[in-house]
PDB file of C-alpha atoms in Angstrom:
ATOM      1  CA  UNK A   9      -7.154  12.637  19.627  1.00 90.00           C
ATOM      2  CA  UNK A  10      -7.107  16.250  19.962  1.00 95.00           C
ATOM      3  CA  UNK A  11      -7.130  17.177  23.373  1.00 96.00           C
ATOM      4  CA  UNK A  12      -4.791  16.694  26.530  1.00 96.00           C
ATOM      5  CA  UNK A  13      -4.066  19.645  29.393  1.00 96.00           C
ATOM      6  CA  UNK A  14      -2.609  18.975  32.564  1.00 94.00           C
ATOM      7  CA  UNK A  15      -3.838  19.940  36.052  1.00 91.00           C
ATOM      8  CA  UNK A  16      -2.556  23.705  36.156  1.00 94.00           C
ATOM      9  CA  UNK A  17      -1.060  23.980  33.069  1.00 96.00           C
ATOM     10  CA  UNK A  18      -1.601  24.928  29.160  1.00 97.00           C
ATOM     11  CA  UNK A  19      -2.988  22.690  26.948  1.00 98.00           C
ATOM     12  CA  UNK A  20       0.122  20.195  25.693  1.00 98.00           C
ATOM     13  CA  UNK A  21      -1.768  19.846  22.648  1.00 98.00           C
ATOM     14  CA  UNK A  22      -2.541  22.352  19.304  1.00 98.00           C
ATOM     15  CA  UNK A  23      -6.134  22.310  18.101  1.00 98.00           C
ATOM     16  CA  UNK A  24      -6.495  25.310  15.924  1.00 98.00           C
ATOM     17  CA  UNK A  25      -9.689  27.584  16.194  1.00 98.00           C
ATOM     18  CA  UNK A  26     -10.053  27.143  12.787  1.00 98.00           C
ATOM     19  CA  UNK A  27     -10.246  23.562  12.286  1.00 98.00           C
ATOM     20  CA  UNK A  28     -12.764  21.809   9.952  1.00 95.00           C
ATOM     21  CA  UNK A  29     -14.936  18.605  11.315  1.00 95.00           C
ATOM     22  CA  UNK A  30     -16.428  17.733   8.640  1.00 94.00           C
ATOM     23  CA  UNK A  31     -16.705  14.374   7.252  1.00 91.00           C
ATOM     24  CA  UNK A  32     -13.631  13.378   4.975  1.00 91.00           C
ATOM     25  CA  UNK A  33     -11.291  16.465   6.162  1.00 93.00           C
ATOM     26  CA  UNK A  34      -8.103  15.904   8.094  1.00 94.00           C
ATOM     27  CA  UNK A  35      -8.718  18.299  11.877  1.00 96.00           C
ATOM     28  CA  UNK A  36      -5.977  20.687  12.424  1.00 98.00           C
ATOM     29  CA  UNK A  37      -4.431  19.697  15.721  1.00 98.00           C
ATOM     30  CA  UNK A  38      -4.029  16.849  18.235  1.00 98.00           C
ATOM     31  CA  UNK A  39      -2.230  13.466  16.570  1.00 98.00           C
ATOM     32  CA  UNK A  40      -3.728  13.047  13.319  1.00 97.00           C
ATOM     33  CA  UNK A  41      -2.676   9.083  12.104  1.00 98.00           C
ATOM     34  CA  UNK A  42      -0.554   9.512   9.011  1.00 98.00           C
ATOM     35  CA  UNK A  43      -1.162   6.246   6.964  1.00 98.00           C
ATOM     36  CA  UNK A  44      -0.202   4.128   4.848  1.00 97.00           C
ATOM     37  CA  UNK A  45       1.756   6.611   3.073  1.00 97.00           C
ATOM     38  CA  UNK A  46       3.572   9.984   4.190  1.00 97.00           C
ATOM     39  CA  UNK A  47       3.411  12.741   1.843  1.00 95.00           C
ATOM     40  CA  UNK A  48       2.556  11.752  -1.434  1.00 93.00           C
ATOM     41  CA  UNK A  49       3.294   8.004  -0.635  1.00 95.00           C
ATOM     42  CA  UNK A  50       6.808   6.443  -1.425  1.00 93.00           C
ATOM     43  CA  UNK A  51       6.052   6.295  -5.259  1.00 92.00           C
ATOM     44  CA  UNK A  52       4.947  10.383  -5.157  1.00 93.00           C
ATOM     45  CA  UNK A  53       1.585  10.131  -6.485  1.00 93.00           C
ATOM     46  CA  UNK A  54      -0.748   8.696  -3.605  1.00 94.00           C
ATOM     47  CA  UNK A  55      -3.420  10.190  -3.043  1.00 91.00           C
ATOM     48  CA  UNK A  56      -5.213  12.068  -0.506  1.00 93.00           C
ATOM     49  CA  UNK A  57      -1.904  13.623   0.992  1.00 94.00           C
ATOM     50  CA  UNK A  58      -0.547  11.423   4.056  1.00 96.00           C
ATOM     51  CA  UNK A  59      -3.084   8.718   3.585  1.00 96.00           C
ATOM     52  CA  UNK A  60      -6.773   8.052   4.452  1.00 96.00           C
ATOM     53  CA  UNK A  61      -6.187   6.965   8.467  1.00 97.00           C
ATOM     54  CA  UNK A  62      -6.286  10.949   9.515  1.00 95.00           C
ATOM     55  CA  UNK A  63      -9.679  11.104   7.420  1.00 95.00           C
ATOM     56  CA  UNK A  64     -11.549   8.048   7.959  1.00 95.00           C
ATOM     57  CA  UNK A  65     -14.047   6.782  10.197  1.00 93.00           C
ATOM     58  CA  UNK A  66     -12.338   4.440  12.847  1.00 96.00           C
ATOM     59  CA  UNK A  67     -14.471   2.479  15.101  1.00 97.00           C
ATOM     60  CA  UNK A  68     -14.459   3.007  19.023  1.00 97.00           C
ATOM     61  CA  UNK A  69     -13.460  -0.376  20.325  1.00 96.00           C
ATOM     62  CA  UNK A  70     -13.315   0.702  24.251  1.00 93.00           C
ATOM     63  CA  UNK A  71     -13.194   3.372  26.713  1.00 92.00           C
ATOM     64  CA  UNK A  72     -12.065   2.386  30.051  1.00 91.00           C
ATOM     65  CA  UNK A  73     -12.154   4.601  33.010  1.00 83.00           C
ATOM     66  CA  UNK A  74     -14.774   6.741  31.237  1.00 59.00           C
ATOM     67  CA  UNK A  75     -16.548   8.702  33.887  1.00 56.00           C
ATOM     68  CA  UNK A  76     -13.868   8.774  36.656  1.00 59.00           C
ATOM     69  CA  UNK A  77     -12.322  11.931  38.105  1.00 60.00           C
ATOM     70  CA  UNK A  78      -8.974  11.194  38.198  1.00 64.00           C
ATOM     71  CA  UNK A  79      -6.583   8.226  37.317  1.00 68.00           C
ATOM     72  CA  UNK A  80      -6.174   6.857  33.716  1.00 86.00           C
ATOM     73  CA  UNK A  81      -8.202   7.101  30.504  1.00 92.00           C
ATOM     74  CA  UNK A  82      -7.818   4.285  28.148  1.00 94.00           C
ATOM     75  CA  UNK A  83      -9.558   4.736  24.403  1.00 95.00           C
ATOM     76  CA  UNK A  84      -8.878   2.394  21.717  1.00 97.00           C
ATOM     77  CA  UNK A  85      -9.954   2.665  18.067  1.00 98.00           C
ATOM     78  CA  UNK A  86      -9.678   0.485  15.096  1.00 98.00           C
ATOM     79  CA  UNK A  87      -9.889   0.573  11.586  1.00 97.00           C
ATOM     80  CA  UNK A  88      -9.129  -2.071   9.142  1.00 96.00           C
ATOM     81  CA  UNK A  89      -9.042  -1.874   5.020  1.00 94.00           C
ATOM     82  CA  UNK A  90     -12.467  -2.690   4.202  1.00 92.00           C
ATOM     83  CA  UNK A  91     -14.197  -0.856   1.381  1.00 89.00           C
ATOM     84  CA  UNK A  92     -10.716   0.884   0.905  1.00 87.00           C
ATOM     85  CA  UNK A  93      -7.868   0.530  -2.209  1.00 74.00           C
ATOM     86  CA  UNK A  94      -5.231  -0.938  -0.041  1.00 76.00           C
ATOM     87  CA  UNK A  95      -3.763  -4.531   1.057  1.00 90.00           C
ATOM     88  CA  UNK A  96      -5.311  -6.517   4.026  1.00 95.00           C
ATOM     89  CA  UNK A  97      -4.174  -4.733   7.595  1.00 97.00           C
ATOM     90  CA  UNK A  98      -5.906  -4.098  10.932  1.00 97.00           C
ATOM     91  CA  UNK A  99      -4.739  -0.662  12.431  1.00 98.00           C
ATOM     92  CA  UNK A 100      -5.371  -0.327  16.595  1.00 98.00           C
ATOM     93  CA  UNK A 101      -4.994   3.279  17.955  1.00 98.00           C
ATOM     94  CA  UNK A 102      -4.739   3.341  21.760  1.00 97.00           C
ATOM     95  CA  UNK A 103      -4.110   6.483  23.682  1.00 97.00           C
ATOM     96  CA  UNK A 104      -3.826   6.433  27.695  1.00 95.00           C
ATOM     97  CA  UNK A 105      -4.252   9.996  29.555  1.00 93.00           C
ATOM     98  CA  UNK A 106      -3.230  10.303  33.040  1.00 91.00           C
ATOM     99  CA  UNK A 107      -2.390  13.615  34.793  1.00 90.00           C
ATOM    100  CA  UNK A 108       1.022  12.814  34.200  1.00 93.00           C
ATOM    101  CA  UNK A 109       1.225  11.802  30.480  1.00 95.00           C
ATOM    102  CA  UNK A 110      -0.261  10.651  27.233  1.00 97.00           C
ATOM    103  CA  UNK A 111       0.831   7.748  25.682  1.00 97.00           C
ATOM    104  CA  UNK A 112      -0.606   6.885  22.234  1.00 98.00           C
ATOM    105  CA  UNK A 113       0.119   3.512  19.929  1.00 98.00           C
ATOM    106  CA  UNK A 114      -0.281   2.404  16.653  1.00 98.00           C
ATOM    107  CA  UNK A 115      -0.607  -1.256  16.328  1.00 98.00           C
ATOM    108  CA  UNK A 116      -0.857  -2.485  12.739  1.00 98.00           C
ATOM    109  CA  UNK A 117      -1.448  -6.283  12.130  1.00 98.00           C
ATOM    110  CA  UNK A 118      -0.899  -7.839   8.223  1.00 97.00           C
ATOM    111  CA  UNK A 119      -3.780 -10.394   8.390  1.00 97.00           C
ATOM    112  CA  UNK A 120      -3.027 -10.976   4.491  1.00 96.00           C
ATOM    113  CA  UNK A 121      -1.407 -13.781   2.828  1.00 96.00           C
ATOM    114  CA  UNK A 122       1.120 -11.516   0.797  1.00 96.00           C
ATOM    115  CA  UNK A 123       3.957  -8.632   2.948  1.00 97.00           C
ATOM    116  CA  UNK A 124       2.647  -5.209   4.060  1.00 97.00           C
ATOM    117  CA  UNK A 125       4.430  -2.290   3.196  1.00 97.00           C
ATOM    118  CA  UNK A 126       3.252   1.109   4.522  1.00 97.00           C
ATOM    119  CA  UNK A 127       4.072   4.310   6.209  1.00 98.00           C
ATOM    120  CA  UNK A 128       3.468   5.597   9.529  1.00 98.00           C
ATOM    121  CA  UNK A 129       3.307   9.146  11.717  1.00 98.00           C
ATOM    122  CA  UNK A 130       1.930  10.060  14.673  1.00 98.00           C
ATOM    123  CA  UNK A 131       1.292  13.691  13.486  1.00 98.00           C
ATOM    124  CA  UNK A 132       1.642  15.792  16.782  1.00 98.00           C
ATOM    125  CA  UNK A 133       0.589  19.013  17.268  1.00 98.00           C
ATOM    126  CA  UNK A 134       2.810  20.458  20.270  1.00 98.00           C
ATOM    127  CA  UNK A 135       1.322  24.262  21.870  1.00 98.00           C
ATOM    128  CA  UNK A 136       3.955  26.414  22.009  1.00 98.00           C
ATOM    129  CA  UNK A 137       3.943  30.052  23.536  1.00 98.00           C
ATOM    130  CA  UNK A 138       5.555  31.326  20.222  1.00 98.00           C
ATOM    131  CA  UNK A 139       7.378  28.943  17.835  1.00 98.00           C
ATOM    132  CA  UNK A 140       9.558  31.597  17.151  1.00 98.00           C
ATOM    133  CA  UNK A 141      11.315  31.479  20.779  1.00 98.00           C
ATOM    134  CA  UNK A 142      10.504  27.482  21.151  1.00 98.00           C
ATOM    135  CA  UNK A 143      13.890  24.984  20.843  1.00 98.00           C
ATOM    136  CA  UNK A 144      13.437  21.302  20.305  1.00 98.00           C
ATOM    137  CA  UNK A 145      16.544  19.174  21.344  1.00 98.00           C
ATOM    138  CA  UNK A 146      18.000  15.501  21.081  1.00 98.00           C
ATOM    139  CA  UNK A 147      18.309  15.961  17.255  1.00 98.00           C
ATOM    140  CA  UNK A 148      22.000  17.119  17.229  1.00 98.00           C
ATOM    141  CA  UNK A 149      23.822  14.496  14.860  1.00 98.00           C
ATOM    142  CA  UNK A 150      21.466  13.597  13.187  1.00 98.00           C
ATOM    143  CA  UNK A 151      20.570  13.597   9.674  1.00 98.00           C
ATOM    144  CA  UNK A 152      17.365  14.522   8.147  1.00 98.00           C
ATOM    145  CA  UNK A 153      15.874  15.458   4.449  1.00 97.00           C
ATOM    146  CA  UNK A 154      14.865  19.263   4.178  1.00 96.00           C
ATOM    147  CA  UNK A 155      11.342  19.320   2.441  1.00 94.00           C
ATOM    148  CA  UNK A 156      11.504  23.065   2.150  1.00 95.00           C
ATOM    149  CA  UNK A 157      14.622  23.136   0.480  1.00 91.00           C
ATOM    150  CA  UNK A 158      13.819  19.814  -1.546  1.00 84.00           C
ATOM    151  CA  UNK A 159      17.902  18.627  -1.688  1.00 80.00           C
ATOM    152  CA  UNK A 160      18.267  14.563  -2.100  1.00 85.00           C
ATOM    153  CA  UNK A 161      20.885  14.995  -0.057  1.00 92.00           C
ATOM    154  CA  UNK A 162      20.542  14.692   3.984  1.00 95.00           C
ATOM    155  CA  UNK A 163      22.045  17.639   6.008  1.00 96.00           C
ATOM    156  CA  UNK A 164      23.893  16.908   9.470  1.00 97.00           C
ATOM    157  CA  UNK A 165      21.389  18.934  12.553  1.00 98.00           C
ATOM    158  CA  UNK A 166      23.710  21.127  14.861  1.00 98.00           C
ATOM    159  CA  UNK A 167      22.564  21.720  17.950  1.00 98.00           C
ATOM    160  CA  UNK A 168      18.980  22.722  18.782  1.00 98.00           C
ATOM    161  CA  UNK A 169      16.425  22.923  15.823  1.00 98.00           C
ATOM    162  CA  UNK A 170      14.785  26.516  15.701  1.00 98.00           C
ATOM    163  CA  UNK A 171      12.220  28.557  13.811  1.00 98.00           C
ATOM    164  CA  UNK A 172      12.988  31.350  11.548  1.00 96.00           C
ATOM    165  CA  UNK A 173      10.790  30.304   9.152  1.00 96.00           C
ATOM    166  CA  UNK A 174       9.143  27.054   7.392  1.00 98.00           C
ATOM    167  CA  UNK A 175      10.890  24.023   8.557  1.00 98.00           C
ATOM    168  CA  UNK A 176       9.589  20.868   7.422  1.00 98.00           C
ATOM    169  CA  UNK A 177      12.500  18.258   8.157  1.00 98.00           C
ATOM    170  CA  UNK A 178      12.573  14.067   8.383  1.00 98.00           C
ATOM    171  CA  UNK A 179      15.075  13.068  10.415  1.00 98.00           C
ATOM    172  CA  UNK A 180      16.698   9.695  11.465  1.00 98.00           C
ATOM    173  CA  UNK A 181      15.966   9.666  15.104  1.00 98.00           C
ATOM    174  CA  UNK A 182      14.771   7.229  17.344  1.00 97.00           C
ATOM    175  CA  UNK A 183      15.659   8.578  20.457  1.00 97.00           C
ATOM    176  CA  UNK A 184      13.598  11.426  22.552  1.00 98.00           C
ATOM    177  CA  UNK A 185      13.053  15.003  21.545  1.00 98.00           C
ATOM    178  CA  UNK A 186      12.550  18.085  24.133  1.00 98.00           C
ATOM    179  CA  UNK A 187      10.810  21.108  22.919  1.00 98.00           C
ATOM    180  CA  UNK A 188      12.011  23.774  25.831  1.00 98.00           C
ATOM    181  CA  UNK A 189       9.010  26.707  25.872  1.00 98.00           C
ATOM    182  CA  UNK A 190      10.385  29.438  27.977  1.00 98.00           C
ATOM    183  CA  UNK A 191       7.318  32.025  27.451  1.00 98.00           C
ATOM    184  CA  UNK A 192       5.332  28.865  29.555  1.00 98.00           C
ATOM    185  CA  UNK A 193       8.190  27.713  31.311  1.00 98.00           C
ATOM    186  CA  UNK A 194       8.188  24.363  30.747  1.00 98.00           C
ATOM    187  CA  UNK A 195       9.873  21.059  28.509  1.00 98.00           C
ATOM    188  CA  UNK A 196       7.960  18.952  26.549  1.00 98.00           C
ATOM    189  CA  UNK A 197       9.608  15.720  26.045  1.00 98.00           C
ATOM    190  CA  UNK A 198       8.627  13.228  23.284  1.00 98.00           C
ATOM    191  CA  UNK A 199       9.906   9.948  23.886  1.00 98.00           C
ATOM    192  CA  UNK A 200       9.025   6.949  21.499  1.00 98.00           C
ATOM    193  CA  UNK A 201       9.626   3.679  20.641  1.00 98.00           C
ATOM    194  CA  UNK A 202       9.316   1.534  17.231  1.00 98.00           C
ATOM    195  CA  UNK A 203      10.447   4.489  15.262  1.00 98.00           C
ATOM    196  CA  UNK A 204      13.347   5.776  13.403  1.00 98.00           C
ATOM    197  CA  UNK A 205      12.022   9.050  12.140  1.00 98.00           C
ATOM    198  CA  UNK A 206      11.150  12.202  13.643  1.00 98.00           C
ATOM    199  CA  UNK A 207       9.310  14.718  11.563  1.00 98.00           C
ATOM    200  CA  UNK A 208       9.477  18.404  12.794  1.00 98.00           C
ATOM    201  CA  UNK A 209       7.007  21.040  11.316  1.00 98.00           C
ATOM    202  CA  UNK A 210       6.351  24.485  10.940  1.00 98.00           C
ATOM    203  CA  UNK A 211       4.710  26.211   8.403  1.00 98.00           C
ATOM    204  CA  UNK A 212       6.464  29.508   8.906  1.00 98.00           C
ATOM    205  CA  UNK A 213       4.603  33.067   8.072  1.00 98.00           C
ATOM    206  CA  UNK A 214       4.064  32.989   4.582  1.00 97.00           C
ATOM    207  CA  UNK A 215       2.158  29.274   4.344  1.00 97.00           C
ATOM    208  CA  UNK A 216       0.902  29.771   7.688  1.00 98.00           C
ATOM    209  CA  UNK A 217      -1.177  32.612   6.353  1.00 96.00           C
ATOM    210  CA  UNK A 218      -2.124  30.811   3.241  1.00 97.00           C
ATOM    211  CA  UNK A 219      -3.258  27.530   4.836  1.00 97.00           C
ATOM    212  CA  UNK A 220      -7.188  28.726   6.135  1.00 97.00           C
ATOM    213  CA  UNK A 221      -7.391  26.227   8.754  1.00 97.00           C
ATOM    214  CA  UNK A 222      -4.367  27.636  10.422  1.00 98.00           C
ATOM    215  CA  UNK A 223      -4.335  31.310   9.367  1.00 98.00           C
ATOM    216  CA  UNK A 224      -2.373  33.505  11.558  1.00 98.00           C
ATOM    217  CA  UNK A 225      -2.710  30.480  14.443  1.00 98.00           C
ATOM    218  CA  UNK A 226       0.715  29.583  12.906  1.00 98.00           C
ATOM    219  CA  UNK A 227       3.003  30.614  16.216  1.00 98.00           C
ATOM    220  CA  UNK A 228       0.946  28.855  18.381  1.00 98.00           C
ATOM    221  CA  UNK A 229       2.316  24.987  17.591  1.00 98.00           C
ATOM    222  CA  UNK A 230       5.358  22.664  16.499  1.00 98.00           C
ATOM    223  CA  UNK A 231       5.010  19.465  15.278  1.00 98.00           C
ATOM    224  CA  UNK A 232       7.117  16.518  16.522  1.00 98.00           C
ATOM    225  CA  UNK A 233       5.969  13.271  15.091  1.00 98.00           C
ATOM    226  CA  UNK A 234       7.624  10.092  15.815  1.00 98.00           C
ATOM    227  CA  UNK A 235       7.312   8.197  12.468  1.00 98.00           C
ATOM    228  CA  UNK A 236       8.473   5.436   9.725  1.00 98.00           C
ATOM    229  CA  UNK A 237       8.410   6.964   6.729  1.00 98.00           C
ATOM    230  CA  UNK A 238      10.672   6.810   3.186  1.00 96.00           C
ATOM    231  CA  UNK A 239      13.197   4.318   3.346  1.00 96.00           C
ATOM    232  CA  UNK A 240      12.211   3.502   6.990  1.00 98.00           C
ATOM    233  CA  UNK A 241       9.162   1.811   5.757  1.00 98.00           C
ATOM    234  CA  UNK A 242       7.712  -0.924   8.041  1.00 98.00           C
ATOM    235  CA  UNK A 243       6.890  -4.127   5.938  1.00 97.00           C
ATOM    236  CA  UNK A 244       5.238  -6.507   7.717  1.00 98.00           C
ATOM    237  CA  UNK A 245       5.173 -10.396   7.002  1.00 98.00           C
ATOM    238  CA  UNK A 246       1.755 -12.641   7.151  1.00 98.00           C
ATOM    239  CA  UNK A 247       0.534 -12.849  10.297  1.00 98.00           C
ATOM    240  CA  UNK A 248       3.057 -10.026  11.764  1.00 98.00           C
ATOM    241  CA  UNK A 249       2.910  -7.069  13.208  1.00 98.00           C
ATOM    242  CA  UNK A 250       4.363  -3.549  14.453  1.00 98.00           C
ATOM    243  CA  UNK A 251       4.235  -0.788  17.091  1.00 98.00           C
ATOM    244  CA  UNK A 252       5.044   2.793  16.744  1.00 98.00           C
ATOM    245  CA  UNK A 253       4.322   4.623  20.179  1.00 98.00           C
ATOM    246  CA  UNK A 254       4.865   8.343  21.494  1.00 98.00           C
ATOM    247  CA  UNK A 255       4.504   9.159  24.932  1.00 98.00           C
ATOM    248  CA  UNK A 256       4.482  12.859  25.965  1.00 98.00           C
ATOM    249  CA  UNK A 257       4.941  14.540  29.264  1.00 98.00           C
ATOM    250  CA  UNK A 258       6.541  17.800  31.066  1.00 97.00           C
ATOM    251  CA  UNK A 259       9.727  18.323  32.652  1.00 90.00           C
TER     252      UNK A 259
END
């Protein structure tokens, strides 16, 4: 997905002018899939980075509402493990668009004989104004695991997160996040369900620069991904299976 703007207002999603569509390369903006591993997988050595969901093919199951003007948009994708190095699953991305909001799920089914363990982000790419003046809220209390810093120990969050630099935080969340934009005037809220992570994101200046798909794009975006990911792994049983969901919408 990598698109969704509101009647009247800026786009809610980040697609950056310099992404890459070519075959086998992970697009810069919208809600990339992360799975079945975040990061470097749970063992630190999978390979590519975030798993091969955000990079593979998925099939277009249905479109519903296709051609209409106004009302919802219903798109549903799949993509299962065949010809890939991974244990039986069936993966089901549906995202909904209305004027109003834009809901997106990721239903993964274990059709196997043996359990399922994998990872799981929705990798969202928020437009900002300026990440610099941007606050996201709903986090304070919580703990999360600071990837820039790379401590094994989880720091408490104290009242809004901000940007001053790279941030690159997991958090134990399951609740709703607000990013409050005042150059647009406007709140973003991400609400979720069938999570207990939220990953915020930033590259910061320096990495920003260095990345040439974002380049000096870096201000324009915050990521806020609702997620399962370390020891909030989803493991699935035969026959079983799991819903992560993110809806988004202004306030």
């Amino acid at each position: 997905m990598l698109a969704w703007t509101p009647p009247g207002q800026n786009p809610v999603l980040w697609l950056s002018p310099l992404a890459s569509f070519e075959p086998g390369v992970a697009v810069r903006g919208g809600v990339p899939v992360v799975f079945p591993w975040f990061g470097a997988g749970e063992s630190g050595d999978r390979s590519p980075s975030h798993g091969f969901a955000r990079t593979a093919a998925w099939q277009r199951e249905e479109v519903v509402n296709e051609l209409a003007a106004s009302g919802p948009l219903l798109v549903r994708h799949r993509l299962d493990a065949t010809g890939r190095d991974s244990a039986p699953f069936v993966a089901e991305l549906t995202s909904r668009f209305t004027p109003e909001r834009l809901e997106v799920t990721l239903t993964v089914t274990n059709p196997g004989a043996e359990p399922f363990r994998y990872e799981e982000a929705l990798h969202t790419y928020v437009a900002v104004s300026d990440v610099a003046e941007v606050a996201v809220d709903g986090l304070d209390g919580c703990g999360y695991l600071d990837k820039v810093d790379g401590g094994p120990e989880e720091v408490v969050q104290a009242g809004a997160v901000r940007f001053a630099g790279e941030v690159d935080r997991v958090y134990r969340h399951d609740g709703d996040a607000v990013i409050t934009d005042p150059g647009w005037g406007r709140q973003v809220v991400v609400g979720k369900s069938g999570s207990a992570n939220t990953v915020i994101w930033n590259p910061g200046a320096a990495k920003g620069a260095a990345l040439a798909d974002v380049g000096p794009n870096w201000p324009g975006f915050v990521c806020v991904e609702a997620g399962n990911v370390r020891d909030a792994a989803i493991e699935l049983a035969p026959g079983d299976q799991h819903s992560l969901a993110q809806v988004l919408r202004l306030s």
